[in-house]
Tab-separated table of C-alpha atoms in Angstrom:
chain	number	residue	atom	x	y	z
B	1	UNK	CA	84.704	-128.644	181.633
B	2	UNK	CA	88.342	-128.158	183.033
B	3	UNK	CA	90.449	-131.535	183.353
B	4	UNK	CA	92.479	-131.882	185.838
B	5	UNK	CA	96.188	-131.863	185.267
B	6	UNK	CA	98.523	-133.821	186.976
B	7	UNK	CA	102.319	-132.114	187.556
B	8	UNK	CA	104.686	-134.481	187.933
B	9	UNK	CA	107.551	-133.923	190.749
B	10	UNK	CA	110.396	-133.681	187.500
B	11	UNK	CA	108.229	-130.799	186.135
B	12	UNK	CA	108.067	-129.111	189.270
B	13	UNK	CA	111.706	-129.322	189.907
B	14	UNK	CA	112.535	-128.261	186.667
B	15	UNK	CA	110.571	-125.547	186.357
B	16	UNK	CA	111.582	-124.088	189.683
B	17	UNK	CA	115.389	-124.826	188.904
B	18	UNK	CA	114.516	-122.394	185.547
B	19	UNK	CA	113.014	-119.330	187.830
B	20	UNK	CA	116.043	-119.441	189.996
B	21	UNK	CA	118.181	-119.635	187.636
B	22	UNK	CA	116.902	-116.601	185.598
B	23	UNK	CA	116.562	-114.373	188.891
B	24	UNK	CA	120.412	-115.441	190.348
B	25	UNK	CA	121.223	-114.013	186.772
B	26	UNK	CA	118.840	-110.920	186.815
B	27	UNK	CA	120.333	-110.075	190.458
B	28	UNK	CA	124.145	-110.916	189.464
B	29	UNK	CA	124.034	-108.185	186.321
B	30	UNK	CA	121.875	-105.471	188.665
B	31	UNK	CA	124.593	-105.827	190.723
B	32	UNK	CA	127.248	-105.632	188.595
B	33	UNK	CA	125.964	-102.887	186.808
B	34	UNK	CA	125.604	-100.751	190.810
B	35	UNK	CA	129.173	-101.881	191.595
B	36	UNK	CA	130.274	-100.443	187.869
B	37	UNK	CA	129.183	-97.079	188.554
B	38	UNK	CA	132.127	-96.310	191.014
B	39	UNK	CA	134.078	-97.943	188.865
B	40	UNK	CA	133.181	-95.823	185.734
B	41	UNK	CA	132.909	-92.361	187.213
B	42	UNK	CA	136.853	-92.941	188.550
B	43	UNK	CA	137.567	-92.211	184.807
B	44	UNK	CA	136.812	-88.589	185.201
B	45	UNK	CA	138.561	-85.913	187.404
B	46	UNK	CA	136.129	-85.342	190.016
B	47	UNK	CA	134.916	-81.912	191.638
B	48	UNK	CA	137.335	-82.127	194.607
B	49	UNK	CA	140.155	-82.869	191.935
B	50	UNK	CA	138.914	-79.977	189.952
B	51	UNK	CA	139.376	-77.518	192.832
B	52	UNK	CA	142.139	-78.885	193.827
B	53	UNK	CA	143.904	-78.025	190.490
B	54	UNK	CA	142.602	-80.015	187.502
B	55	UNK	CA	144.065	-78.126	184.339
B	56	UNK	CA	141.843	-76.223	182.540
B	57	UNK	CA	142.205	-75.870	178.626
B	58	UNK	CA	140.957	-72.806	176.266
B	59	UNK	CA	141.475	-72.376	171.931
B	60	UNK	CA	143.145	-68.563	172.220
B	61	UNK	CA	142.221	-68.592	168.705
B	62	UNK	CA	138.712	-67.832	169.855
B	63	UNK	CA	139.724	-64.685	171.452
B	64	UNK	CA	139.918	-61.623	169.642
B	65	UNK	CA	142.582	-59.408	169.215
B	66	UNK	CA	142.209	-56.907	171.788
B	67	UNK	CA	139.388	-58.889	174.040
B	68	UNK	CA	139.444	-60.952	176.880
B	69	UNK	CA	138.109	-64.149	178.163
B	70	UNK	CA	137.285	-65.878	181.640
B	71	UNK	CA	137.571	-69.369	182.471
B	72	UNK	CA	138.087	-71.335	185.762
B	73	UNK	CA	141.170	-73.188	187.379
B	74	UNK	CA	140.995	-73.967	191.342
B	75	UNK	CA	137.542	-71.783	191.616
B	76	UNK	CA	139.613	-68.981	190.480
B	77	UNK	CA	138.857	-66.345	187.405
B	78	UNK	CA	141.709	-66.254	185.190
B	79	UNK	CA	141.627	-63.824	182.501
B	80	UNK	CA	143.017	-64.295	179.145
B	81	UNK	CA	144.057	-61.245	177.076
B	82	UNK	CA	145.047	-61.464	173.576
B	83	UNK	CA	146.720	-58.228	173.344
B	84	UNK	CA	147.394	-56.283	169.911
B	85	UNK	CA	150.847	-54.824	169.229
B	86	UNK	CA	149.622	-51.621	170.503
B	87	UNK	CA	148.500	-52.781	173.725
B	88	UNK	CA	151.803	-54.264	173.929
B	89	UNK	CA	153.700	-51.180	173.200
B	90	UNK	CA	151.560	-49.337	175.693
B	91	UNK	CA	153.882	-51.565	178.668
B	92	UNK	CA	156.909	-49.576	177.843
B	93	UNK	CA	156.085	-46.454	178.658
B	94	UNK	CA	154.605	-45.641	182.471
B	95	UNK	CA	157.317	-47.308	184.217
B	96	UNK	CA	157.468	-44.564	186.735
B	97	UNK	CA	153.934	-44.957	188.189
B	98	UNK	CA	154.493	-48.622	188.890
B	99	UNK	CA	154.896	-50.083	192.233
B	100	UNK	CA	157.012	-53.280	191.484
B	101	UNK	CA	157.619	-52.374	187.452
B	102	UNK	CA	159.833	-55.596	187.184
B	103	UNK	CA	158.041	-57.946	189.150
B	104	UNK	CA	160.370	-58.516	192.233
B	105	UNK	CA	157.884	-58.966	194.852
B	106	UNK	CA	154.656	-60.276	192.674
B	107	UNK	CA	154.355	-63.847	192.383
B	108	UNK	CA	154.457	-65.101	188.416
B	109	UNK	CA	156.390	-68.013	187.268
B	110	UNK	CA	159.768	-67.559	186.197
B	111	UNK	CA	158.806	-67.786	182.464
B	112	UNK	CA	156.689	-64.486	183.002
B	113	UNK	CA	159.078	-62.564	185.349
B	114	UNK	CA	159.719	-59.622	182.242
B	115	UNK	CA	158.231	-56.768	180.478
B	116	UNK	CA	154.840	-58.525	179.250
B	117	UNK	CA	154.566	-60.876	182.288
B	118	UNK	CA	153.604	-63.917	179.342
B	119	UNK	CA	155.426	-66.617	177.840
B	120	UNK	CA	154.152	-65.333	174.467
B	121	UNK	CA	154.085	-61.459	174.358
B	122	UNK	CA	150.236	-61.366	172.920
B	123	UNK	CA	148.671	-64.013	175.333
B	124	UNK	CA	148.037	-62.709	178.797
B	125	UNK	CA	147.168	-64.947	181.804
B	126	UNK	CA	146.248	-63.670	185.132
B	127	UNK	CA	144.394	-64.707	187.926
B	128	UNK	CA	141.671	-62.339	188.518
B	129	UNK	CA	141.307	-61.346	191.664
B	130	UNK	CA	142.789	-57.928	193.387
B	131	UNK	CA	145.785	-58.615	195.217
B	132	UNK	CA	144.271	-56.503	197.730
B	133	UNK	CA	141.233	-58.337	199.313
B	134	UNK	CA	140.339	-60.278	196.385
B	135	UNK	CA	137.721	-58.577	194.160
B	136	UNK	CA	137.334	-58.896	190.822
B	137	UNK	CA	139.039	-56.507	188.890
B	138	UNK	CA	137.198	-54.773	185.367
B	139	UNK	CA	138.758	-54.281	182.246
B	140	UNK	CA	139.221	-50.822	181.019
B	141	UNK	CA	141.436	-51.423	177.936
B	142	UNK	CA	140.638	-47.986	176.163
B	143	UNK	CA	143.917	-45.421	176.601
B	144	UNK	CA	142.435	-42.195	178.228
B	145	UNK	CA	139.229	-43.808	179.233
B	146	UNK	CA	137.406	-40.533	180.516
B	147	UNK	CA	136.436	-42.096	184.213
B	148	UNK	CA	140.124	-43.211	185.032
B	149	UNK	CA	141.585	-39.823	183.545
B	150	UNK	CA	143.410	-38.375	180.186
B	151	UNK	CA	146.975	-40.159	181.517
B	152	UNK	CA	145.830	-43.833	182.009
B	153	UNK	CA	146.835	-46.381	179.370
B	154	UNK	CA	144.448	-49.018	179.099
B	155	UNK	CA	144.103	-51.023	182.551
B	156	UNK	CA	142.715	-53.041	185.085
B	157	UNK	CA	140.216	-51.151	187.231
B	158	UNK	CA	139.175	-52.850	190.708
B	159	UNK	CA	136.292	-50.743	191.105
B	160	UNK	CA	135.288	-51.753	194.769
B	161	UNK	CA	138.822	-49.852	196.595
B	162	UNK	CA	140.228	-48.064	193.423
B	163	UNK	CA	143.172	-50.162	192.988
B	164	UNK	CA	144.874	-49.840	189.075
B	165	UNK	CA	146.814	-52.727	187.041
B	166	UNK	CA	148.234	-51.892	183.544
B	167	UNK	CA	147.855	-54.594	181.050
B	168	UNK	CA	150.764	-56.894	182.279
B	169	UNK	CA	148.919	-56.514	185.617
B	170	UNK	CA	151.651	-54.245	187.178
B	171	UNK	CA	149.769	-52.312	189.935
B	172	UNK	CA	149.719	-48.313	189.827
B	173	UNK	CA	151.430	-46.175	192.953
B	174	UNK	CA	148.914	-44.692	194.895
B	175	UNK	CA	146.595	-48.262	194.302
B	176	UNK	CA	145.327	-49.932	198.010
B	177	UNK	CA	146.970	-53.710	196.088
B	178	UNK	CA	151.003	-53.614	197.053
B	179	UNK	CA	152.141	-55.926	194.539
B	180	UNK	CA	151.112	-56.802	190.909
B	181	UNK	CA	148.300	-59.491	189.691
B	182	UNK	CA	149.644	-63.343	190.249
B	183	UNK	CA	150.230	-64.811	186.683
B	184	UNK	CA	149.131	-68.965	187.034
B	185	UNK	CA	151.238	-71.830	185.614
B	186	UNK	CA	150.409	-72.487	182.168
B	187	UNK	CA	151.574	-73.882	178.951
B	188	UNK	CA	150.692	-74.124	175.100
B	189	UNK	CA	151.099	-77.607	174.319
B	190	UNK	CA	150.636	-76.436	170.843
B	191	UNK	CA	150.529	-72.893	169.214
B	192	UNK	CA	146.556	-72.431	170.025
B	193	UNK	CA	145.757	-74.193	173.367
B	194	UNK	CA	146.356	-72.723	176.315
B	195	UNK	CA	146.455	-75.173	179.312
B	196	UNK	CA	145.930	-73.561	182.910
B	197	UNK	CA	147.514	-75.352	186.078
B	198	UNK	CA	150.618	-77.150	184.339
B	199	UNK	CA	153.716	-75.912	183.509
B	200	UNK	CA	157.776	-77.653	183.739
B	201	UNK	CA	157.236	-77.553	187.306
B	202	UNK	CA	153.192	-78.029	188.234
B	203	UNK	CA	151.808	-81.135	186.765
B	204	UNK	CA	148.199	-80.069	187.882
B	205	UNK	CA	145.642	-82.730	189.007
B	206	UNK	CA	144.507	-85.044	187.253
């Protein structure tokens, strides 16, 4: 047998005062939590900044002595050489078959306007794309690799036109690129990180 309850009119009232009162909550933090999520992913660069410059950082002691790398700044490849004293050595001696040996109409910062095109003679940073039409440019770092020829120290080979950089990327006479590979801003906060896209003048995008 069910009995039949009577509900007063405080009971009602109070209990409908409670359900309100736990969904106006429910609703405020559902909402708070949407409007947050703006809010929150403002704390990170995003894409567009990225493109438009965000710095880009790299450990150089990762790389190798004689090896490159390839990491991204402004949707760009920039390669990272870590040259060995030979490599280095190598830069002294074609200065003939160069078509701008010192740099005077290639665009590089004024920190890498010299023989190594670098702020630190073993770390090089280009951006790596042929100053011709913009292909990507391969590394043959072998002296007298036999499919550039006996002569060549080791280089930059743009295979799609034929165009040569040596391993300050100076371009070769007789290569379809007229000036030399651009050289980025970028600075080594400390003795192994190597930031891309800042430098005394270029603050990047943060």
């Amino acid at each position: 047998m069910v009995e039949n309850v009577v509900v007063a009119d405080d009971a009602v009232d109070l209990s409908r005062r409670k359900f309100l009162t736990t969904a106006t909550v429910a609703t405020g933090v559902v909402g708070a939590a949407f409007a947050a999520v703006p809010f929150i992913a403002s704390w990170s660069p995003s894409e567009r900044a990225k493109a438009l410059g965000a710095p880009t950082e790299l450990d150089v002691s990762k790389i190798d002595p004689g090896q490159m790398t390839i990491i991204t700044w402004r949707r760009q490849p920039i390669y990272i050489v870590r040259r060995t004293p030979e490599m280095v050595d190598h830069l002294k001696g074609h200065d003939d078959l160069l078509k701008d040996k010192d740099s005077e109409n290639s665009d590089q910062p004024p920190y890498a306007k010299n023989l190594t095109r670098s702020r630190l003679p073993d770390i090089l940073v280009l951006i790596g794309t042929c100053t011709h039409l913009g292909c990507l440019p391969k590394q043959r770092f072998e002296p007298a690799d036999p499919s550039l020829g006996a002569y060549w120290p080791g280089v930059f080979f743009c295979p799609c036109h034929g165009s040569r950089f040596d391993l300050a990327g100076r371009v070769f006479d007789g290569s379809p690129a007229s000036v030399n590979l651009r050289v980025p801003p970028y600075e080594f906060p400390s003795p192994l990180k190597l930031v891309v896209g800042v430098d005394e003048t270029h603050k990047g995008t943060a």
